[in-house]
Coordinates of C-alpha atoms in Angstrom, one line a residue:
M1 CA 286.5 -89.6 136.0
Q2 CA 288.7 -90.5 133.0
L3 CA 290.4 -87.3 131.7
S4 CA 292.2 -86.8 128.4
E5 CA 295.7 -85.5 128.2
Q6 CA 294.4 -82.0 127.4
E7 CA 292.1 -82.0 130.3
L8 CA 294.8 -83.1 132.7
L9 CA 297.1 -80.4 131.3
R10 CA 294.4 -77.7 131.8
R11 CA 293.8 -78.7 135.3
K12 CA 297.5 -78.5 136.0
T13 CA 297.6 -75.0 134.4
R14 CA 294.7 -74.0 136.7
E15 CA 296.7 -75.0 139.8
E16 CA 299.8 -73.1 138.5
L17 CA 297.7 -70.0 138.0
I18 CA 296.5 -70.2 141.5
A19 CA 300.0 -70.7 142.8
M20 CA 301.1 -67.5 140.9
G21 CA 298.3 -65.6 142.7
V22 CA 296.0 -65.4 139.6
D23 CA 292.4 -66.3 140.3
P24 CA 291.2 -68.4 137.3
Y25 CA 287.6 -67.5 138.3
P26 CA 287.6 -63.9 139.7
A27 CA 284.4 -62.8 141.4
E28 CA 284.5 -59.0 140.8
T29 CA 282.5 -57.4 138.0
F30 CA 284.1 -56.9 134.6
D31 CA 282.3 -53.9 133.1
V32 CA 281.5 -54.4 129.4
N33 CA 280.6 -51.3 127.4
V34 CA 280.5 -52.7 123.8
T35 CA 280.0 -55.9 121.8
A36 CA 281.9 -57.3 118.8
A37 CA 278.8 -57.0 116.7
H38 CA 278.4 -53.3 117.6
I39 CA 282.0 -52.5 116.7
K40 CA 281.8 -54.4 113.4
R41 CA 278.5 -52.8 112.4
N42 CA 279.4 -49.2 113.3
F43 CA 283.2 -48.7 113.2
D44 CA 283.4 -47.5 109.6
R45 CA 280.8 -44.8 110.2
R46 CA 281.9 -43.7 113.7
P47 CA 285.6 -44.8 114.3
N48 CA 286.2 -42.1 116.9
E49 CA 283.6 -43.7 119.2
Y50 CA 285.7 -46.8 119.8
T51 CA 288.7 -45.5 121.6
N52 CA 288.0 -46.7 125.2
L53 CA 286.6 -50.2 124.8
S54 CA 285.9 -52.8 127.5
I55 CA 284.8 -56.1 126.0
A56 CA 284.8 -59.8 127.1
G57 CA 284.6 -63.0 125.2
R58 CA 285.8 -66.5 124.6
L59 CA 289.3 -67.0 123.1
M60 CA 288.7 -68.8 119.8
S61 CA 292.1 -68.7 118.1
R62 CA 295.5 -67.1 118.4
R63 CA 298.8 -66.6 116.5
I64 CA 301.7 -65.8 118.8
M65 CA 304.6 -64.0 117.1
G66 CA 307.2 -63.2 119.7
S67 CA 306.4 -60.0 121.6
A68 CA 303.1 -59.5 119.7
S69 CA 300.2 -61.7 118.9
F70 CA 296.9 -61.8 117.1
A71 CA 293.9 -63.7 118.5
E72 CA 290.1 -63.9 118.1
I73 CA 287.5 -63.6 120.8
Q74 CA 283.8 -64.4 120.4
D75 CA 281.0 -62.7 122.3
S76 CA 277.3 -63.3 121.6
G77 CA 278.2 -65.5 118.7
V78 CA 280.3 -62.9 116.9
R79 CA 284.1 -63.0 116.5
I80 CA 286.5 -60.1 116.4
Q81 CA 290.2 -60.0 116.0
I82 CA 292.4 -58.6 118.8
Y83 CA 296.0 -57.5 118.7
I84 CA 298.2 -57.9 121.8
R85 CA 301.7 -56.3 122.3
R86 CA 303.7 -57.4 125.3
D87 CA 304.8 -53.9 126.2
D88 CA 301.3 -52.5 126.0
I89 CA 299.8 -54.9 128.6
C90 CA 302.9 -55.3 130.8
E91 CA 304.0 -52.0 132.4
G92 CA 307.6 -51.8 133.6
E93 CA 310.0 -54.8 133.8
D94 CA 307.4 -57.5 134.8
K95 CA 306.3 -59.2 131.6
T96 CA 304.6 -62.2 133.3
L97 CA 301.1 -61.3 132.0
Y98 CA 302.2 -61.7 128.4
N99 CA 305.1 -64.2 128.6
D100 CA 303.7 -66.6 131.1
I101 CA 300.0 -66.1 131.5
F102 CA 298.8 -65.2 127.9
K103 CA 301.4 -67.3 126.0
K104 CA 301.6 -70.4 128.2
K105 CA 298.6 -70.5 130.6
M106 CA 295.7 -69.3 128.4
D107 CA 294.0 -71.8 126.1
I108 CA 291.4 -71.8 123.4
G109 CA 288.1 -71.7 125.1
D110 CA 289.2 -69.5 128.0
I111 CA 287.0 -66.4 128.7
I112 CA 289.0 -63.2 128.9
G113 CA 288.3 -59.5 129.4
I114 CA 290.2 -56.9 127.4
K115 CA 290.4 -53.1 127.2
G116 CA 291.7 -51.1 124.3
Y117 CA 290.7 -49.3 121.1
A118 CA 289.5 -50.4 117.7
F119 CA 291.5 -50.0 114.5
K120 CA 291.8 -51.4 111.0
T121 CA 294.8 -53.6 110.1
E122 CA 296.7 -53.2 106.8
V123 CA 294.4 -55.7 105.2
G124 CA 291.3 -53.8 106.3
E125 CA 290.2 -56.1 109.2
I126 CA 288.5 -54.3 112.1
S127 CA 290.4 -55.3 115.2
I128 CA 291.0 -54.3 118.9
H129 CA 294.4 -53.1 120.0
V130 CA 294.6 -54.5 123.6
T131 CA 295.9 -52.3 126.4
D132 CA 294.7 -54.4 129.3
L133 CA 294.0 -58.1 129.6
K134 CA 292.4 -60.3 132.3
L135 CA 291.6 -64.0 132.6
L136 CA 287.9 -64.3 133.6
T137 CA 287.3 -68.0 133.3
K138 CA 289.7 -70.9 132.8
S139 CA 288.2 -73.6 130.4
L140 CA 289.1 -77.1 131.6
R141 CA 287.9 -78.9 128.4
P142 CA 289.2 -78.2 124.9
L143 CA 286.7 -77.0 122.2
P144 CA 286.3 -79.3 119.2
V145 CA 288.9 -78.4 116.6
V146 CA 288.2 -78.6 112.9
K147 CA 291.0 -80.7 111.2
E148 CA 291.8 -80.6 107.5
V149 CA 292.8 -83.8 105.6
T150 CA 293.9 -83.8 102.0
D151 CA 292.8 -86.8 100.0
D152 CA 294.7 -88.5 97.1
E153 CA 293.2 -86.1 94.6
G154 CA 294.4 -83.1 96.5
N155 CA 291.0 -82.1 97.8
K156 CA 290.8 -80.7 101.4
R157 CA 288.2 -82.2 103.7
T158 CA 287.3 -81.2 107.2
Y159 CA 286.6 -83.5 110.1
D160 CA 285.9 -83.2 113.8
A161 CA 283.7 -80.2 113.4
F162 CA 280.9 -80.3 116.0
T163 CA 278.1 -81.3 113.6
D164 CA 276.9 -84.6 114.9
P165 CA 273.2 -83.9 115.7
E166 CA 273.0 -86.1 118.8
Q167 CA 276.1 -84.4 120.3
R168 CA 274.8 -81.0 119.5
Y169 CA 271.4 -81.7 121.2
R170 CA 273.1 -83.2 124.3
Q171 CA 275.7 -80.4 124.6
R172 CA 273.7 -77.4 123.4
Y173 CA 276.1 -75.1 125.3
L174 CA 279.0 -76.4 123.2
D175 CA 276.9 -76.2 120.0
L176 CA 276.2 -72.5 120.7
I177 CA 279.9 -71.8 121.1
V178 CA 281.3 -73.5 118.0
N179 CA 278.2 -73.1 115.8
P180 CA 277.1 -69.6 116.6
E181 CA 274.9 -69.4 113.6
I182 CA 272.2 -71.5 115.4
R183 CA 271.7 -68.7 117.8
K184 CA 269.5 -67.1 115.2
T185 CA 267.0 -70.0 115.4
F186 CA 266.4 -69.4 119.1
I187 CA 266.3 -65.6 118.6
Q188 CA 263.6 -66.1 116.0
R189 CA 261.7 -68.4 118.3
A190 CA 261.7 -65.8 121.0
K191 CA 260.5 -63.1 118.5
L192 CA 257.7 -65.4 117.5
I193 CA 256.5 -65.8 121.1
N194 CA 256.8 -62.1 121.7
S195 CA 254.8 -61.3 118.6
I196 CA 252.0 -63.6 119.6
R197 CA 252.0 -62.3 123.2
E198 CA 251.9 -58.7 122.0
F199 CA 249.0 -59.5 119.6
L200 CA 246.9 -61.1 122.3
S201 CA 247.7 -58.5 125.0
E202 CA 246.8 -55.6 122.7
K203 CA 243.4 -57.2 122.2
G204 CA 242.9 -57.0 125.9
Y205 CA 243.2 -60.7 126.8
L206 CA 244.8 -61.6 130.1
E207 CA 247.9 -63.7 130.3
V208 CA 247.5 -66.2 133.2
E209 CA 249.2 -69.3 134.7
T210 CA 247.5 -72.6 135.6
P211 CA 248.7 -75.7 137.4
I212 CA 251.3 -78.0 135.8
L213 CA 250.7 -80.7 138.4
Q214 CA 247.1 -81.7 138.2
P215 CA 245.0 -84.3 140.1
L216 CA 243.2 -85.1 136.9
Y217 CA 244.6 -84.7 133.4
G218 CA 242.4 -83.4 130.7
G219 CA 241.9 -81.1 127.7
A220 CA 243.4 -83.4 125.1
A221 CA 243.6 -87.1 124.0
A222 CA 247.0 -88.2 125.3
R223 CA 248.8 -90.3 127.8
P224 CA 250.1 -88.4 130.8
F225 CA 253.3 -88.5 132.9
K226 CA 252.4 -89.6 136.5
T227 CA 254.0 -88.6 139.8
H228 CA 253.2 -88.7 143.5
H229 CA 252.9 -85.9 146.1
N230 CA 254.3 -87.2 149.3
T231 CA 252.8 -84.7 151.7
L232 CA 249.2 -85.0 150.3
D233 CA 249.8 -88.7 149.6
M234 CA 248.1 -88.4 146.2
T235 CA 248.8 -89.2 142.6
L236 CA 249.3 -86.2 140.3
Y237 CA 249.8 -85.8 136.6
L238 CA 251.9 -83.4 134.5
R239 CA 249.3 -81.6 132.5
I240 CA 248.7 -82.7 128.9
A241 CA 246.8 -79.4 128.2
N242 CA 245.7 -76.3 130.2
E243 CA 242.3 -76.1 128.6
L244 CA 240.0 -77.1 131.5
Y245 CA 241.6 -74.7 133.9
L246 CA 241.4 -71.8 131.4
K247 CA 237.7 -72.5 130.8
R248 CA 237.2 -72.3 134.6
L249 CA 238.5 -68.7 134.4
I250 CA 236.0 -67.9 131.6
V251 CA 233.3 -69.3 133.9
G252 CA 234.7 -66.9 136.6
G253 CA 234.1 -63.9 134.4
Y254 CA 237.2 -63.2 132.4
D255 CA 236.3 -62.4 128.7
G256 CA 239.6 -63.6 127.3
V257 CA 242.6 -65.5 128.8
F258 CA 245.7 -67.0 127.3
E259 CA 248.7 -69.0 128.6
F260 CA 252.1 -69.9 127.2
A261 CA 252.4 -73.4 128.7
K262 CA 254.8 -76.2 129.0
D263 CA 252.7 -79.4 128.5
F264 CA 253.8 -83.0 128.7
R265 CA 252.5 -86.1 126.8
N266 CA 253.9 -89.5 127.4
E267 CA 254.0 -90.4 123.7
G268 CA 256.5 -91.4 121.0
M269 CA 259.3 -89.2 119.9
S270 CA 260.0 -88.1 116.4
R271 CA 261.3 -85.1 114.5
F272 CA 257.8 -83.6 115.1
H273 CA 257.2 -84.7 118.7
N274 CA 258.9 -84.0 122.0
P275 CA 257.3 -85.3 125.2
E276 CA 257.8 -81.8 126.7
F277 CA 256.4 -79.1 124.4
T278 CA 255.2 -75.5 124.4
Q279 CA 251.9 -74.3 123.3
V280 CA 249.8 -71.1 123.7
E281 CA 246.1 -71.6 124.5
L282 CA 243.6 -68.8 124.1
Y283 CA 239.9 -68.7 125.2
V284 CA 237.6 -65.8 124.3
A285 CA 234.0 -65.5 125.5
Y286 CA 231.1 -64.8 123.2
K287 CA 233.0 -66.0 120.1
D288 CA 232.9 -69.1 117.9
Y289 CA 235.3 -71.1 115.8
N290 CA 234.7 -69.0 112.7
W291 CA 235.8 -65.8 114.5
M292 CA 238.8 -67.7 115.8
M293 CA 239.8 -68.8 112.3
N294 CA 239.9 -65.2 111.2
T295 CA 241.8 -64.1 114.3
M296 CA 244.4 -66.8 114.0
E297 CA 245.0 -65.9 110.3
E298 CA 245.6 -62.3 111.3
M299 CA 247.9 -63.2 114.2
I300 CA 250.1 -65.7 112.3
E301 CA 250.3 -63.3 109.3
K302 CA 251.5 -60.5 111.6
A303 CA 254.0 -62.8 113.3
T304 CA 255.5 -63.9 110.0
I305 CA 255.9 -60.2 109.0
D306 CA 257.5 -59.4 112.4
L307 CA 260.0 -62.2 111.8
H308 CA 260.6 -62.0 108.1
K309 CA 259.3 -58.6 106.9
D310 CA 257.2 -60.7 104.5
T311 CA 254.3 -63.2 104.6
K312 CA 256.4 -65.8 102.8
V313 CA 258.8 -68.2 104.5
Q314 CA 261.3 -70.6 102.9
V315 CA 260.7 -74.1 104.4
G316 CA 262.9 -76.8 102.8
E317 CA 262.1 -76.7 99.0
H318 CA 258.8 -74.9 99.5
I319 CA 257.8 -71.2 99.9
I320 CA 255.0 -71.1 102.4
D321 CA 252.8 -68.0 102.3
F322 CA 250.8 -67.0 105.4
K323 CA 249.0 -64.2 103.7
R324 CA 245.3 -64.2 104.5
P325 CA 242.9 -65.8 103.6
W326 CA 244.1 -69.4 104.0
K327 CA 242.5 -72.3 102.1
R328 CA 239.6 -74.1 103.9
F329 CA 238.3 -77.7 103.6
T330 CA 235.9 -79.6 105.8
M331 CA 237.5 -82.9 107.0
F332 CA 235.2 -85.0 104.8
E333 CA 235.9 -82.7 101.8
A334 CA 239.7 -83.1 102.4
I335 CA 239.4 -86.9 102.5
K336 CA 237.3 -86.9 99.4
H337 CA 239.7 -84.5 97.6
F338 CA 242.8 -86.5 98.3
T339 CA 241.4 -90.1 98.2
G340 CA 238.4 -89.8 95.9
I341 CA 236.2 -91.5 98.6
D342 CA 233.3 -89.9 100.4
I343 CA 233.2 -91.3 103.9
S344 CA 230.7 -88.9 105.4
E345 CA 227.9 -91.5 105.6
M346 CA 230.0 -94.5 106.6
D347 CA 229.6 -96.5 109.8
E348 CA 232.5 -98.0 111.7
E349 CA 232.5 -101.3 109.7
A350 CA 232.6 -99.4 106.3
L351 CA 235.3 -97.1 107.6
R352 CA 237.4 -100.1 108.5
E353 CA 237.0 -101.5 105.0
T354 CA 237.9 -98.2 103.5
A355 CA 241.0 -97.9 105.6
K356 CA 242.1 -101.3 104.5
K357 CA 241.6 -100.3 100.9
L358 CA 243.7 -97.2 101.4
E359 CA 246.3 -99.3 103.3
V360 CA 245.9 -97.3 106.5
S361 CA 246.8 -99.6 109.4
L362 CA 244.3 -99.7 112.4
D363 CA 244.0 -101.7 115.6
E364 CA 240.9 -103.2 117.2
T365 CA 240.7 -100.5 120.0
M366 CA 240.0 -97.8 117.4
A367 CA 236.4 -96.5 117.2
K368 CA 234.9 -94.5 114.4
G369 CA 236.5 -91.2 115.3
K370 CA 240.0 -92.7 115.5
I371 CA 239.6 -94.5 112.2
I372 CA 238.6 -91.2 110.5
D373 CA 241.6 -89.5 112.1
E374 CA 244.0 -92.2 110.9
I375 CA 242.7 -91.9 107.3
F376 CA 243.0 -88.1 107.4
G377 CA 246.4 -88.2 109.0
E378 CA 247.9 -90.6 106.5
K379 CA 246.2 -89.6 103.3
C380 CA 245.5 -85.8 103.6
E381 CA 247.7 -84.2 106.2
P382 CA 251.1 -84.8 104.4
M383 CA 249.6 -83.2 101.3
L384 CA 248.8 -79.9 102.9
T385 CA 251.9 -77.7 102.5
Q386 CA 250.3 -74.2 102.5
P387 CA 248.5 -73.1 105.7
T388 CA 245.0 -74.7 105.5
F389 CA 242.0 -74.8 107.9
I390 CA 240.4 -78.3 108.2
T391 CA 236.9 -77.8 109.7
D392 CA 233.8 -79.6 110.9
Y393 CA 235.1 -82.8 112.5
P394 CA 233.0 -85.9 113.4
V395 CA 231.6 -85.6 116.9
E396 CA 233.4 -88.8 117.9
M397 CA 236.8 -87.1 117.5
S398 CA 236.1 -84.1 119.6
P399 CA 234.7 -84.6 123.1
L400 CA 235.2 -81.0 124.2
T401 CA 233.7 -79.4 121.1
K402 CA 230.2 -77.9 120.6
K403 CA 228.0 -79.8 118.2
H404 CA 227.7 -78.2 114.8
R405 CA 224.8 -75.7 114.5
S406 CA 223.6 -77.1 111.1
K407 CA 225.4 -80.4 110.3
E408 CA 224.3 -83.5 112.2
G409 CA 227.1 -85.7 113.6
L410 CA 229.7 -83.0 113.3
V411 CA 231.3 -80.4 115.6
E412 CA 232.5 -76.9 115.3
R413 CA 236.2 -77.5 115.2
F414 CA 239.1 -76.6 113.0
E415 CA 242.8 -77.5 112.8
A416 CA 245.3 -75.5 110.9
I417 CA 247.7 -77.7 108.9
C418 CA 250.9 -76.4 107.4
N419 CA 253.9 -78.1 105.9
G420 CA 252.1 -81.4 106.4
K421 CA 251.6 -81.1 110.2
E422 CA 249.0 -79.6 112.6
I423 CA 250.0 -76.3 114.1
M424 CA 246.8 -75.3 115.9
N425 CA 243.5 -76.8 117.1
S426 CA 240.4 -74.8 117.9
Y427 CA 236.8 -75.4 119.0
S428 CA 233.5 -73.6 119.6
E429 CA 233.7 -74.9 123.2
I430 CA 230.9 -77.0 124.8
N431 CA 229.1 -75.0 127.4
D432 CA 226.2 -77.4 127.9
P433 CA 227.2 -79.4 131.1
V434 CA 224.7 -82.2 130.3
D435 CA 226.2 -82.7 126.8
Q436 CA 229.7 -82.4 128.2
R437 CA 229.0 -85.2 130.8
E438 CA 227.7 -87.5 128.1
R439 CA 230.8 -86.9 126.0
F440 CA 233.1 -87.7 128.9
E441 CA 231.1 -90.9 129.6
E442 CA 231.6 -91.9 125.9
Q443 CA 235.3 -91.3 126.4
L444 CA 235.3 -93.6 129.5
A445 CA 233.7 -96.3 127.3
L446 CA 236.5 -95.9 124.8
G447 CA 239.0 -96.2 127.6
K448 CA 237.5 -99.5 128.6
R449 CA 238.0 -100.7 125.0
G450 CA 241.7 -100.1 125.5
D451 CA 242.1 -96.5 124.2
D452 CA 244.8 -95.3 126.5
E453 CA 244.4 -91.7 125.1
A454 CA 240.7 -91.4 126.0
M455 CA 239.8 -88.5 128.3
I456 CA 238.7 -89.0 131.9
L457 CA 235.7 -87.5 133.6
D458 CA 236.5 -84.3 135.6
E459 CA 233.7 -83.7 138.0
D460 CA 235.0 -80.2 139.2
F461 CA 235.1 -79.0 135.6
L462 CA 231.5 -80.2 135.0
R463 CA 230.5 -78.4 138.3
A464 CA 232.1 -75.2 136.9
L465 CA 230.1 -75.6 133.6
E466 CA 226.9 -76.0 135.7
F467 CA 227.3 -72.5 137.1
G468 CA 227.3 -71.3 133.4
M469 CA 230.1 -70.7 130.9
P470 CA 229.3 -68.2 128.1
P471 CA 229.6 -69.2 124.5
T472 CA 233.4 -69.5 124.0
A473 CA 236.0 -70.0 121.3
G474 CA 239.3 -71.7 122.2
V475 CA 242.5 -72.5 120.4
G476 CA 245.8 -74.2 121.1
I477 CA 248.9 -73.4 119.0
G478 CA 252.0 -75.5 118.9
I479 CA 254.9 -73.1 119.4
D480 CA 257.6 -75.7 118.6
R481 CA 256.1 -76.8 115.3
L482 CA 255.4 -73.2 114.3
S483 CA 259.0 -72.3 115.2
M484 CA 260.2 -75.1 113.0
I485 CA 258.4 -73.6 110.0
M486 CA 259.4 -70.0 110.8
T487 CA 263.1 -71.0 111.2
N488 CA 263.2 -73.6 108.3
S489 CA 264.3 -76.3 110.8
N490 CA 264.0 -79.9 109.9
S491 CA 263.5 -81.3 113.4
I492 CA 261.7 -80.2 116.6
R493 CA 265.0 -80.7 118.4
D494 CA 266.5 -77.9 116.4
V495 CA 264.1 -75.4 118.0
L496 CA 264.5 -76.7 121.6
F497 CA 267.5 -75.7 123.6
F498 CA 267.5 -79.0 125.5
P499 CA 265.3 -81.7 123.8
Q500 CA 264.6 -85.0 125.5
M501 CA 267.3 -87.6 124.8
R502 CA 267.8 -91.2 125.5
P503 CA 270.4 -91.9 128.2
E504 CA 273.9 -91.2 127.0
I505 CA 276.0 -94.4 126.4
K506 CA 279.4 -94.0 128.0
S507 CA 282.1 -94.0 125.4
R508 CA 284.9 -96.5 125.7
A509 CA 287.3 -93.9 124.2
A510 CA 288.5 -93.0 127.7
E511 CA 290.3 -96.3 127.8
L512 CA 292.5 -95.3 124.9
S513 CA 294.9 -92.5 124.1
G514 CA 296.8 -91.0 121.1
D515 CA 296.0 -92.1 117.5
E516 CA 294.0 -95.1 118.7
K517 CA 291.6 -92.9 120.6
E518 CA 291.1 -90.5 117.7
V519 CA 290.4 -93.4 115.3
F520 CA 288.0 -95.1 117.7
E521 CA 286.0 -91.9 118.4
K522 CA 285.3 -91.6 114.7
L523 CA 284.3 -95.2 114.4
E524 CA 282.2 -95.1 117.6
K525 CA 280.2 -92.2 116.1
A526 CA 279.6 -94.0 112.8
G527 CA 279.1 -97.5 114.3
K528 CA 280.2 -99.2 111.1
M529 CA 282.0 -97.9 108.1
E530 CA 284.3 -98.9 105.2
L531 CA 287.9 -99.4 106.4
V532 CA 289.2 -97.1 103.6
D533 CA 286.9 -94.3 104.8
L534 CA 288.0 -94.6 108.4
K535 CA 291.6 -94.5 107.3
E536 CA 291.0 -91.4 105.2
Q537 CA 289.1 -89.6 108.1
S538 CA 291.8 -90.5 110.6
G539 CA 294.5 -88.7 108.5
L540 CA 296.9 -91.4 109.4
S541 CA 299.0 -93.4 107.0
G542 CA 301.7 -96.1 106.9
K543 CA 302.9 -97.5 110.2
K544 CA 300.8 -95.1 112.3
W545 CA 297.6 -96.4 110.7
D546 CA 298.6 -100.0 110.9
K547 CA 299.5 -99.7 114.6
A548 CA 296.3 -97.9 115.5
I549 CA 293.9 -100.4 113.7
K550 CA 295.8 -103.4 115.1
A551 CA 295.6 -102.1 118.6
L552 CA 291.9 -101.5 118.2
T553 CA 291.1 -105.0 116.8
R554 CA 293.3 -106.8 119.4
G555 CA 291.7 -104.9 122.2
G556 CA 288.2 -105.6 121.1
F557 CA 287.4 -102.0 120.2
A558 CA 286.9 -102.8 116.6
K559 CA 286.1 -105.7 114.3
V560 CA 287.0 -105.9 110.7
S561 CA 284.9 -108.1 108.4
K562 CA 285.1 -108.8 104.7
T563 CA 281.9 -108.5 102.5
E564 CA 281.2 -108.5 98.8
K565 CA 281.4 -104.8 98.9
G566 CA 284.8 -104.7 100.6
L567 CA 286.3 -104.4 104.0
F568 CA 284.2 -102.9 106.8
V569 CA 285.0 -102.1 110.4
E570 CA 282.6 -102.0 113.2
A571 CA 282.9 -100.6 116.7
G572 CA 283.2 -103.2 119.4

């Protein structure tokens, strides 16, 4: 393992601490009785309560001034200043704790425990006067440090902040340390889930768990992930949905069941798609899709108020209002509204011609339902910013949905679209086993045409339906997409602690040191940039800059090329 100079130094310090009899990773409990946020929020009103504090956090900065020092610790994303005097933490003649351990052997990023009392400095900053200090965890890697560079016009610019999205997603632990404001996103996500759970539980529906590894995947149109069970010697699939198992429970006699589920679809990745995602599915007996629309409006409106104390949410440049009632279109009405074309009576050939006119790309495997879905997805969905129900889908698009009670060729289904993307999907569920078998067989035919997202036939599920499933309404809600809206996040990766990523490419920076390493790390992140920009970001000038760029080009780490727009440098 290639280690930087800082990493080597910290490992050496760790060994020195051990040699001094100081455990860099002590096992015993350090009792914490307060947080930085609590002190800052309440000190002015109740200063006398903060006289016997015990708090722990990560050392984020320090200013050593002889026998006294100021520093900052961070706990739960909040920083607070601490004041340390040598004679307060070192009783008697032995000043090792301050002179050697705190000043020389502690680093930014170390986790420490302190005891003391709160006070206000002369400039009015709430701080902790430390009376006892203990190292709880030695950090062996330095935190990213923000550097300031002054340009030719005297403007200060900062570099090296931990802002690169890919690095933030790969090292979420580091992101949470140095960008603590993102913690709010995940707190809001948790509140959203809790709000939905409370709403459904209060209505008397049972929260359940169903298998993630399934011998047959079903409940959605998607490609699965495939694995193998060695003991049973059988192929299994990571579930793409939990629908068919939850319906089995309705057959078994539960009137309402729901599950917060991790589902997996072996599909493309984008800012709206992650192959592992979270959804909540709900099934309620003796209800239909109209009842479910009203219930979902009520639930999401409540969740919005729980999170924001209002029904309105800022999402990018839009204000989205979840106040009931939401706008409603049938699918054919929406397509006519946004394209001016009525496709309700068209056959597959006419639909292909219409898609061509609308410049919607298709492939030969797509049948009637898929073509309609593509037209709607390209021409309507992006136009729907406010929460909108799209209802009454063509039967070809919905193999698990009950046929419409009054409209031939349609089914009783709705999707809720918000901010240009689907956030929920709901059906009046098929409970006729003969009809369901025929729909599955139609899906098998589509699979033979090359549709790798077509559903497969599940004999056990059909057997369950043959015992009798009551009329049932079902819905699936995408928690990740809804979280994006509720937290004003631009990418699904922003609301996932650990999103799926491509394999990390090993950096060549470990082969370098000093100025050359710092310059190359910036270039490697950018890939290619103007030479003048790289020089400015490096903060180097004169001989130091010349030496660094020559070393990089000679060693094959960088290549400088001249274009009409100027000199550009590219990572080798």
